[in-house]
PDB file of C-alpha atoms and ligand atoms in Angstrom:
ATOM      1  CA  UNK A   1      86.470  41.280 124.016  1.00 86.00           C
ATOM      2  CA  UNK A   2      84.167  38.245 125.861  1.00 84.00           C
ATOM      3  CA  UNK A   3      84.976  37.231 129.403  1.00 79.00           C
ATOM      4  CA  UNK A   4      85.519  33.808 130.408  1.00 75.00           C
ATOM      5  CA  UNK A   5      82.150  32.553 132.540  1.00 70.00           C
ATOM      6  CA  UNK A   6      83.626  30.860 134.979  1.00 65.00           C
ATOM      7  CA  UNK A   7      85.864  33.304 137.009  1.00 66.00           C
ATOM      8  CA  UNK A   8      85.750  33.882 140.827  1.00 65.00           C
ATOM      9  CA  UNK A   9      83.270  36.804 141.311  1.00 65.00           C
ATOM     10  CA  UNK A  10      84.194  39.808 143.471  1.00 72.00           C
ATOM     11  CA  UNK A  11      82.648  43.071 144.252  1.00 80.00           C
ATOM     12  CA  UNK A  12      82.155  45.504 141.020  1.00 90.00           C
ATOM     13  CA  UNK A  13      83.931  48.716 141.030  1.00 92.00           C
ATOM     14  CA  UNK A  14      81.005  51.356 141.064  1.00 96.00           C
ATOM     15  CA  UNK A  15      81.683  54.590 138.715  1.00 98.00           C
ATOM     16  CA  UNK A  16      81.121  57.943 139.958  1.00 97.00           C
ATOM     17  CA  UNK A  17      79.585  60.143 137.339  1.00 97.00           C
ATOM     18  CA  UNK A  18      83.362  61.960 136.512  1.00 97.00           C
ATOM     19  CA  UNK A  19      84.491  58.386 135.982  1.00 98.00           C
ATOM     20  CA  UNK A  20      81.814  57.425 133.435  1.00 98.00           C
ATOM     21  CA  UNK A  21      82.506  60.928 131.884  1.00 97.00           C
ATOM     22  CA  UNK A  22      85.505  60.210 131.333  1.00 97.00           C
ATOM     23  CA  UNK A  23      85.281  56.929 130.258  1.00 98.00           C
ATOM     24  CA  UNK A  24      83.043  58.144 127.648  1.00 98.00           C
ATOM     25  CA  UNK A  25      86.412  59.045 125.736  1.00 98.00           C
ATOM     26  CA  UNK A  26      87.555  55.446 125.513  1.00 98.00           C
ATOM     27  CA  UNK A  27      84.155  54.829 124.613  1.00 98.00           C
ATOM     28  CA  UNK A  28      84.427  57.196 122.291  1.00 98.00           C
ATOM     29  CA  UNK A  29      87.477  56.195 121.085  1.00 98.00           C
ATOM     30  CA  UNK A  30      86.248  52.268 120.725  1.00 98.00           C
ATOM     31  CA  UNK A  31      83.174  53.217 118.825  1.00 98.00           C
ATOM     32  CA  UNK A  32      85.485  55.028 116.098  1.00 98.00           C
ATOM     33  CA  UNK A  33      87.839  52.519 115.729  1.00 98.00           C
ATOM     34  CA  UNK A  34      85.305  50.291 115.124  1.00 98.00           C
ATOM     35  CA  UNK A  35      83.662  52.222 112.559  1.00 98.00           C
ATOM     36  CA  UNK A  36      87.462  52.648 110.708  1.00 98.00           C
ATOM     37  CA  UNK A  37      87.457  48.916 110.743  1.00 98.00           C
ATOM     38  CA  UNK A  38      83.917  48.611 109.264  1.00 98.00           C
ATOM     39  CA  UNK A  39      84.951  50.548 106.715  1.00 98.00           C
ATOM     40  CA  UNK A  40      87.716  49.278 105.478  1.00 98.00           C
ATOM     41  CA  UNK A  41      85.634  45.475 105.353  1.00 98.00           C
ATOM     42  CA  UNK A  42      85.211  44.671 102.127  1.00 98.00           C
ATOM     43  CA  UNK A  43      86.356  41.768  99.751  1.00 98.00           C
ATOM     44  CA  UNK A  44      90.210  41.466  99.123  1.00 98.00           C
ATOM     45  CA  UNK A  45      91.287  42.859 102.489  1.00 98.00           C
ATOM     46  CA  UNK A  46      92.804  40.630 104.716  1.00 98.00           C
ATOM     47  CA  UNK A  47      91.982  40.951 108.714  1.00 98.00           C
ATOM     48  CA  UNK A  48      95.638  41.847 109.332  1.00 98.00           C
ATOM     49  CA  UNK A  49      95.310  44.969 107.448  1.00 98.00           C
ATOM     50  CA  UNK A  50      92.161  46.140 109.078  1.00 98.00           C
ATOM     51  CA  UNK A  51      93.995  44.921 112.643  1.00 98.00           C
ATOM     52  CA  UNK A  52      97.415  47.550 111.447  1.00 98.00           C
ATOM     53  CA  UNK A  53      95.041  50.263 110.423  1.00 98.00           C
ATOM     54  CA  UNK A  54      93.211  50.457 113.608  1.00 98.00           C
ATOM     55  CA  UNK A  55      96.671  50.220 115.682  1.00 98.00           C
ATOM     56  CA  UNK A  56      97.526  53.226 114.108  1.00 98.00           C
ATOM     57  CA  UNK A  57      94.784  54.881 114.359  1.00 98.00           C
ATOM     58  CA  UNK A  58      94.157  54.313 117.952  1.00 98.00           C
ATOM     59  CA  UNK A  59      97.372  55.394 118.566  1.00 98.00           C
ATOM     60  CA  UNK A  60      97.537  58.691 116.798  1.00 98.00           C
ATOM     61  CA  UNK A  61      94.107  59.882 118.611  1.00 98.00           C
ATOM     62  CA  UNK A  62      96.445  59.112 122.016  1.00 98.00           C
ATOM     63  CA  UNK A  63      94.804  55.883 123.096  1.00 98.00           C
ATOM     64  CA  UNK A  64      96.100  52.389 123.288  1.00 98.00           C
ATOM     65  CA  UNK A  65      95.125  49.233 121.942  1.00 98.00           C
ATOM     66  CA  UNK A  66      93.392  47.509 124.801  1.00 98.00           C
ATOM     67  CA  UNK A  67      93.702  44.098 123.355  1.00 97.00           C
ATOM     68  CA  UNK A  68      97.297  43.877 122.451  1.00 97.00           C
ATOM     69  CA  UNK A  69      99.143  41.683 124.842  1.00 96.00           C
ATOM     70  CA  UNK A  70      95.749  41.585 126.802  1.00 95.00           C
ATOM     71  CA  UNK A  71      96.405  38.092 128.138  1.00 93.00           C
ATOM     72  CA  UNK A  72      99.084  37.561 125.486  1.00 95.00           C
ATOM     73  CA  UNK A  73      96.630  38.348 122.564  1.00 97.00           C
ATOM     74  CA  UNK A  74      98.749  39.490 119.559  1.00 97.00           C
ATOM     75  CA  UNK A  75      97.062  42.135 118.031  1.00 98.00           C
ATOM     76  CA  UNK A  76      94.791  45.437 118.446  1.00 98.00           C
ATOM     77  CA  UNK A  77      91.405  44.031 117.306  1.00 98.00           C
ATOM     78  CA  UNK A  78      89.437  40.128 117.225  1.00 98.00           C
ATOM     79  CA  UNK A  79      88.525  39.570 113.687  1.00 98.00           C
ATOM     80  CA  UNK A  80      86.026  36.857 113.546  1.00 98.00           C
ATOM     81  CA  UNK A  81      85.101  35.544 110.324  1.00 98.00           C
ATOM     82  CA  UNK A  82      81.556  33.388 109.612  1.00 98.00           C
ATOM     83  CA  UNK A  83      81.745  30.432 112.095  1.00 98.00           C
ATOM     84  CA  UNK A  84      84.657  32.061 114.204  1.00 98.00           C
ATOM     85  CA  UNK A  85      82.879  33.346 117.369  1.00 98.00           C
ATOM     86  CA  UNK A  86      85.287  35.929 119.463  1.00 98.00           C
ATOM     87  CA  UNK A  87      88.644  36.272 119.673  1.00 98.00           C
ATOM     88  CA  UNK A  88      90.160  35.483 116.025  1.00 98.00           C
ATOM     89  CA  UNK A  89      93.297  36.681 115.856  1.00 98.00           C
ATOM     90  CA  UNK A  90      93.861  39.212 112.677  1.00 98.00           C
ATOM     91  CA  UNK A  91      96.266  37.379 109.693  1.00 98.00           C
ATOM     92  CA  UNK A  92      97.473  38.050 106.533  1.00 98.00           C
ATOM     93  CA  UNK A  93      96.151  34.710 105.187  1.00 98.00           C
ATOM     94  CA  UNK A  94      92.689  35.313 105.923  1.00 98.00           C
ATOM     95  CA  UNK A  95      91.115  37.502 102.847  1.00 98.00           C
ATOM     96  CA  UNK A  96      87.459  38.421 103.572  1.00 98.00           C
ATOM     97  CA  UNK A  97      85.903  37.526 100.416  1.00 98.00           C
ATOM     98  CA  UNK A  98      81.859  38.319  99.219  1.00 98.00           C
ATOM     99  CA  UNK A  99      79.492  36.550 101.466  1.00 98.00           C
ATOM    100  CA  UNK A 100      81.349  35.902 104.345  1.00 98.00           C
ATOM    101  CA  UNK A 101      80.828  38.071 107.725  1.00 98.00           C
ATOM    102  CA  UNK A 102      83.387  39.362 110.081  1.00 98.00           C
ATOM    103  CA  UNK A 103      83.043  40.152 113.477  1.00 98.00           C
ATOM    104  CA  UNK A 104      85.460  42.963 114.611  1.00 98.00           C
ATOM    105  CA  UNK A 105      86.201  43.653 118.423  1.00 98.00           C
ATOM    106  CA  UNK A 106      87.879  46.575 119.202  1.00 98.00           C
ATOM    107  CA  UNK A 107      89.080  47.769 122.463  1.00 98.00           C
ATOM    108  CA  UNK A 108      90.975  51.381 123.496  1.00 98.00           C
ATOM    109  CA  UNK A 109      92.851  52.688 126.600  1.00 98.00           C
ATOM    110  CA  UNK A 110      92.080  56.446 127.612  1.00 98.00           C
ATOM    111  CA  UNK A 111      93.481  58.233 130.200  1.00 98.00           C
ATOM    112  CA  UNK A 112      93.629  54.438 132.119  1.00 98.00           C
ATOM    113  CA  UNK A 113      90.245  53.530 131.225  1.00 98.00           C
ATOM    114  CA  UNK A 114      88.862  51.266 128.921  1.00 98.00           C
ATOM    115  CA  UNK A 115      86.202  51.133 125.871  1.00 98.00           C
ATOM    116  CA  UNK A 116      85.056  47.595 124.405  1.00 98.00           C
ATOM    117  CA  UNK A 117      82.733  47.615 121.362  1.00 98.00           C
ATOM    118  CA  UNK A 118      82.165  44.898 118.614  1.00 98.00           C
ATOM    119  CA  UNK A 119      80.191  44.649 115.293  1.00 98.00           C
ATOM    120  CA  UNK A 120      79.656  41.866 113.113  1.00 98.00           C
ATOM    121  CA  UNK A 121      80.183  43.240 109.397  1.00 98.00           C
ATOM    122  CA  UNK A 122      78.739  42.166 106.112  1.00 98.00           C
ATOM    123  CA  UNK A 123      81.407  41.241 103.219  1.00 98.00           C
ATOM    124  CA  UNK A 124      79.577  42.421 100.048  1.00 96.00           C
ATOM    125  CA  UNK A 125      76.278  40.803  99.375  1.00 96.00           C
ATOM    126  CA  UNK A 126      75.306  37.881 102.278  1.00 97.00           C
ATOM    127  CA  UNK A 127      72.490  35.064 102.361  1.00 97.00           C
ATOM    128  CA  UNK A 128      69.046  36.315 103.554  1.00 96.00           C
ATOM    129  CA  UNK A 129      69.808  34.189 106.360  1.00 97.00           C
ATOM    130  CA  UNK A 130      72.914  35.525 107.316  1.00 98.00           C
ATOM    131  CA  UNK A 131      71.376  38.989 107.272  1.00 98.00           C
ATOM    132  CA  UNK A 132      68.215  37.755 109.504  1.00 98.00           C
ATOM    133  CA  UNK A 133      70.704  36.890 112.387  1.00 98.00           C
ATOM    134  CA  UNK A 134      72.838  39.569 112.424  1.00 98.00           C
ATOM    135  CA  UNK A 135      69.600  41.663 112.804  1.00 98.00           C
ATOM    136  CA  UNK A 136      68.443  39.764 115.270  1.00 98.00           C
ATOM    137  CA  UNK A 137      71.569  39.651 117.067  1.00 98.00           C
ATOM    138  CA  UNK A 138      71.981  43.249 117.093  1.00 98.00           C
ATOM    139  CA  UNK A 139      68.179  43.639 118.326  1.00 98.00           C
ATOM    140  CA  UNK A 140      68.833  41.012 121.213  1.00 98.00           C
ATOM    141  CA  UNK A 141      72.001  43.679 122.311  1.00 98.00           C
ATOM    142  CA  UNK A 142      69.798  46.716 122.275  1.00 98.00           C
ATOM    143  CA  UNK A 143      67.100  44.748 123.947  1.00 98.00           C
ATOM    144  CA  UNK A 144      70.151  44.088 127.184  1.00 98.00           C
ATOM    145  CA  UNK A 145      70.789  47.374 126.982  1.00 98.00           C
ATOM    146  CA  UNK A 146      67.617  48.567 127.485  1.00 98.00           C
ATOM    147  CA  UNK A 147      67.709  46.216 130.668  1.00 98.00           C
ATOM    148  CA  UNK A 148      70.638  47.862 132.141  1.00 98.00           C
ATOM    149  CA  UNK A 149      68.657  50.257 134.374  1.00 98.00           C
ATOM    150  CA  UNK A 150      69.153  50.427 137.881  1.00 97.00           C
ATOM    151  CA  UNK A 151      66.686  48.076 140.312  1.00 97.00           C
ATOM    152  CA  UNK A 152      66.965  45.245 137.386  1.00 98.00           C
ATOM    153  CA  UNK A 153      68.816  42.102 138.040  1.00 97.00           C
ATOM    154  CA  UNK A 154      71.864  40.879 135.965  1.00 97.00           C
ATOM    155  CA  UNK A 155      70.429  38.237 134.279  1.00 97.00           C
ATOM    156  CA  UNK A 156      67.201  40.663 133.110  1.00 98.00           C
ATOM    157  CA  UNK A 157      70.161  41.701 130.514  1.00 98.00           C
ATOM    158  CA  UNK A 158      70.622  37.978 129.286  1.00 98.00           C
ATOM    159  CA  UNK A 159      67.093  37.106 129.807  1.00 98.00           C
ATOM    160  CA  UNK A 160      66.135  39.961 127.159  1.00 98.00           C
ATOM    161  CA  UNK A 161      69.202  38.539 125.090  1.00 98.00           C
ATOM    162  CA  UNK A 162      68.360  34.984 125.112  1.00 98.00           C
ATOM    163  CA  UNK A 163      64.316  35.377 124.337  1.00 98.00           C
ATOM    164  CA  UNK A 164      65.143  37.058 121.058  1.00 98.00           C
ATOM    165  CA  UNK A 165      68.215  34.976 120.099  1.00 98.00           C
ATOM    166  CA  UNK A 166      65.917  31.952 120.535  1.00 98.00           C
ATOM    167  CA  UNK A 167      62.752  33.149 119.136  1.00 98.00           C
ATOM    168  CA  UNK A 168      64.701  33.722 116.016  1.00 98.00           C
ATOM    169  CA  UNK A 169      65.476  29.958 116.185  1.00 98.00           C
ATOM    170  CA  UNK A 170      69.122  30.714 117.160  1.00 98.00           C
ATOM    171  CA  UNK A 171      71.294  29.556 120.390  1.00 98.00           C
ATOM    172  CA  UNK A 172      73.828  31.350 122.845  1.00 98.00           C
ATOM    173  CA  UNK A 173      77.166  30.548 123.521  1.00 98.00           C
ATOM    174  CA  UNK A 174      77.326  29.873 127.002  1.00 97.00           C
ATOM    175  CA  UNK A 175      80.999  30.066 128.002  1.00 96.00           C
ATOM    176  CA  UNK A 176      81.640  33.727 127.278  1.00 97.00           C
ATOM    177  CA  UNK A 177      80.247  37.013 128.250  1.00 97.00           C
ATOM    178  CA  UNK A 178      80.319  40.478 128.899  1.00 97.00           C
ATOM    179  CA  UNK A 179      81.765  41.895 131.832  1.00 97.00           C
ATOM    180  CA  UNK A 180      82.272  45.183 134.108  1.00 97.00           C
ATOM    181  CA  UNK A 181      84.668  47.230 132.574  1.00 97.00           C
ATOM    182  CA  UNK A 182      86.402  50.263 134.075  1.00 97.00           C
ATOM    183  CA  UNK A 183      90.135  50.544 134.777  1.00 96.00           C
ATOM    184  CA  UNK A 184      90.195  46.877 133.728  1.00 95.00           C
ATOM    185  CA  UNK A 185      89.279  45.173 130.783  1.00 95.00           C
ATOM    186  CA  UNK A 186      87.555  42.883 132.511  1.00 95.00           C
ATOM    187  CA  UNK A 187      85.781  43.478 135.607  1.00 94.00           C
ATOM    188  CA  UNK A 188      83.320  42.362 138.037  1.00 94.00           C
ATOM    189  CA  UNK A 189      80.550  41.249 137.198  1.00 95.00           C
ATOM    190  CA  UNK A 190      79.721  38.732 134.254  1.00 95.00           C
ATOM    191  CA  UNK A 191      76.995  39.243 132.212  1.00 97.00           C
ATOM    192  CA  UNK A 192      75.904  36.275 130.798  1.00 97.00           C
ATOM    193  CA  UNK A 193      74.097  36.106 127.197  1.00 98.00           C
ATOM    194  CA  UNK A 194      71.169  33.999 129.261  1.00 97.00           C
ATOM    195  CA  UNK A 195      69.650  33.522 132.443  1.00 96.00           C
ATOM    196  CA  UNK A 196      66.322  34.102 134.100  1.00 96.00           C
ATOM    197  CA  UNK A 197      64.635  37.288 134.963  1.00 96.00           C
ATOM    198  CA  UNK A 198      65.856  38.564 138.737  1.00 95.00           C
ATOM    199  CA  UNK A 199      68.842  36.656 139.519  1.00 95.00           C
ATOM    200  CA  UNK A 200      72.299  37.956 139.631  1.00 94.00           C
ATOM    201  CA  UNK A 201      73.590  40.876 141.499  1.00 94.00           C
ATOM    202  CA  UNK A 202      70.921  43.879 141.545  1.00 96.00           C
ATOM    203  CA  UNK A 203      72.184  46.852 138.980  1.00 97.00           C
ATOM    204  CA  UNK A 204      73.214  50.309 140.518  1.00 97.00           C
ATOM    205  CA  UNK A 205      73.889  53.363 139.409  1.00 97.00           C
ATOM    206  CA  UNK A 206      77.983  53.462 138.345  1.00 98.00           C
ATOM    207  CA  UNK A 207      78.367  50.138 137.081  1.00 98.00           C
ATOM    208  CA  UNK A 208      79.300  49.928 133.894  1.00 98.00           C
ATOM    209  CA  UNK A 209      79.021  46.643 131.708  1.00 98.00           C
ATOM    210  CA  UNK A 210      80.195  45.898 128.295  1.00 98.00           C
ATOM    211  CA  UNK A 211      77.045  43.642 127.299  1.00 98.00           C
ATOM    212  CA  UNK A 212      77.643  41.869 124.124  1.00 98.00           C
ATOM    213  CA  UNK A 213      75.768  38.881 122.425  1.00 98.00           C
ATOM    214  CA  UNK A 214      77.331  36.185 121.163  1.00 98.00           C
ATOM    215  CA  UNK A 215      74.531  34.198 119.295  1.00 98.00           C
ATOM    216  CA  UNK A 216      75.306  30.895 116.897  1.00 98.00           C
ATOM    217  CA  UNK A 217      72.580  30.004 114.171  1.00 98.00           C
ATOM    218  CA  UNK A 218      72.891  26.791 114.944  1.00 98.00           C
ATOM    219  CA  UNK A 219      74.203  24.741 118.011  1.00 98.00           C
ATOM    220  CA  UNK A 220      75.453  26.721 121.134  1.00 98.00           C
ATOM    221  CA  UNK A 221      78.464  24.437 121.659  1.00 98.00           C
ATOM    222  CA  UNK A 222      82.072  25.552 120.682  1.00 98.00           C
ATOM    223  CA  UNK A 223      85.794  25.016 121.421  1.00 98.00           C
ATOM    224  CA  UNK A 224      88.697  26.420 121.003  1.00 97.00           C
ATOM    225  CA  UNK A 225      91.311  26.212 118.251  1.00 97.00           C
ATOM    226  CA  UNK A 226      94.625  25.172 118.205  1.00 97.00           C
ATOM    227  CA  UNK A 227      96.244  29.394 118.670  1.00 96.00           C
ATOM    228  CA  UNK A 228      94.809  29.216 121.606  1.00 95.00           C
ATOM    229  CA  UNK A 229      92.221  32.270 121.078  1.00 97.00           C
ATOM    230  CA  UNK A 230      89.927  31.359 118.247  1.00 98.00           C
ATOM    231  CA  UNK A 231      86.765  30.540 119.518  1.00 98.00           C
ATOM    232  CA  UNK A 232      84.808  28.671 116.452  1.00 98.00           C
ATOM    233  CA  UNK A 233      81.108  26.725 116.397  1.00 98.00           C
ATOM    234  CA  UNK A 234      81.175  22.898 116.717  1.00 98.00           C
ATOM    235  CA  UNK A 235      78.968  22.853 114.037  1.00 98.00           C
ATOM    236  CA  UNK A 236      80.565  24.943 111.616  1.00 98.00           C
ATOM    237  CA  UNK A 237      77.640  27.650 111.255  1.00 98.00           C
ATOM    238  CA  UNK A 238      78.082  30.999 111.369  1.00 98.00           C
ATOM    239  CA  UNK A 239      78.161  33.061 114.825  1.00 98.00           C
ATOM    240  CA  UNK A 240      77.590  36.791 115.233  1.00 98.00           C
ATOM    241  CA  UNK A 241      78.693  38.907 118.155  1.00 98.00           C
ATOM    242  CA  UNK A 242      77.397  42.316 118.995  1.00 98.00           C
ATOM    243  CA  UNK A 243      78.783  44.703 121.823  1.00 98.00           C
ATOM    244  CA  UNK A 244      78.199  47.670 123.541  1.00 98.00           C
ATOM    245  CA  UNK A 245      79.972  49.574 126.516  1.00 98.00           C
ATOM    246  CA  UNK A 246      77.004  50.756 128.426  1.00 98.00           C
ATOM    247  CA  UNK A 247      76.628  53.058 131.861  1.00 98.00           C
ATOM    248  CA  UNK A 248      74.041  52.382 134.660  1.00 98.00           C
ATOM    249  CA  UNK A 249      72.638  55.866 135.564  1.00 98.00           C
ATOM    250  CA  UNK A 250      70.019  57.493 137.197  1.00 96.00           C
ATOM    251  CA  UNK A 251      68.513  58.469 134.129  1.00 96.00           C
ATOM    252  CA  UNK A 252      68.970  55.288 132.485  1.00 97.00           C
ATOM    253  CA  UNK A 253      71.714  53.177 130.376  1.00 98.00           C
ATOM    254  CA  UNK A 254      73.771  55.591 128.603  1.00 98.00           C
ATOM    255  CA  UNK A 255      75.949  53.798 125.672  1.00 98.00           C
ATOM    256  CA  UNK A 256      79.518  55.124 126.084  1.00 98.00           C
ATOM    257  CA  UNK A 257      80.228  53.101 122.838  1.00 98.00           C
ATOM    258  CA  UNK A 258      77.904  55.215 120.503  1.00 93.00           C
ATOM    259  CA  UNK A 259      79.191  57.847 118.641  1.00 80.00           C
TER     260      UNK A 259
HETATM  261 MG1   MG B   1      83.877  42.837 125.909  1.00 83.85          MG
END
């Protein structure tokens, strides 16, 4: 789940290496949810469906949902579909049907930490274009990861974003972003999706950040709808969203959201 940009910023909470172990098994946890709710994408299904099936399966592996309630949000995962951006909230009226995408955001509780992950999924057969951006999207998220190294500056992460989202001719959303994640959701600090190379706070070993893309084909401007959560493109185009819960280590990011 994104982070509003403009909070206060405070001091980040620093992981010792037991902490990011066990964070790992919300990670863990996240990054299998996920893939359940991947899985179960296809045409027919309506988001609500996926949103009770990954409820239930969080809860039998002994997490708990971290978005439900988060903030007043309804359900267990954000179900996105084509020009929704974050934060759609799962319904029985929406039925993913061939050609449309979905992004899915899933979030679990372990032990009292958390693990944030997101994927935007493929219904059926999609557009060639369609298909170019979520590959570029998800090659702009491992290129922020592979920024997240200790001695790099924040914005190095949404530098590395934003050069491949715009080389591929596409714009980021500006308003949302990752975050620090820990014992909260949503910690200290942002991570934008943009930026320029050595600003922002300098990385150190035990942060942890959930960086995630959020990447619109075409304009970067977008509002809010009317339940309050849905974040959708001004222009109508479709929006793909990408995340990752990653440590910074001595030896180098280590994803905490890969299986
Ligand atoms: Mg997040």
């Amino acid at each position: 789940m994104t982070r509003f940009r403009f909070v206060k910023e405070r001091k980040p909470h620093l992981k010792s290496p037991g902490e990011i172990e066990a964070m790992k098994a919300a990670g863990q946890l996240s990054a299998r949810a996920l893939k359940l709710a991947g899985g179960l994408v296809r045409p027919g299904i309506t988001t609500l469906e996926i949103d009770g099936c990954v409820e239930e399966f969080i809860r039998a592996e002994g997490g708990v949902p971290a978005f439900k309630g988060y903030g007043g949000f309804p359900c267990s995962i954000c179900a996105s579909v084509n020009e929704q951006v974050v934060h759609g909230i799962p319904s029985g009226d929406v039925v993913l049907k061939e050609g449309d995408i979905v992004s899915i955001d899933t979030g679990a509780i372990v032990d009292g930490w958390v693990g944030d992950n997101a994927h935007t999924f493929t219904v059926g057969a999609v557009a060639p274009g369609i298909q170019r951006l979520l590959d570029t999207v998800e090659r702009a998220l491992w290129a922020g990861i592979g920024q997240a190294v200790c001695g790099n500056h924040i914005r190095d992460i949404g530098f590395a974003v934003q050069s491949i989202a715009e080389a591929g001719g596409y714009s980021v959303v500006r308003q949302y972003t990752g975050h620090g994640i820990g014992r909260a959701m949503h910690e200290e600090p942002s991570v934008p999706n943009f930026g320029r190379e050595g600003e922002g706070i300098m990385l150190e070993e035990g942060l942890v950040l959930a960086i995630e893309p959020i990447v619109n084909m075409g304009t970067k401007h977008v509002h809010i709808l009317e339940d309050r959560w849905t974040v959708v493109t001004d222009d109508a185009r479709p929006s793909a969203h990408f995340e990752h819960t990653v440590a910074v280590t001595g030896d180098g990011p280590v994803v905490l959201t890969r299986e």
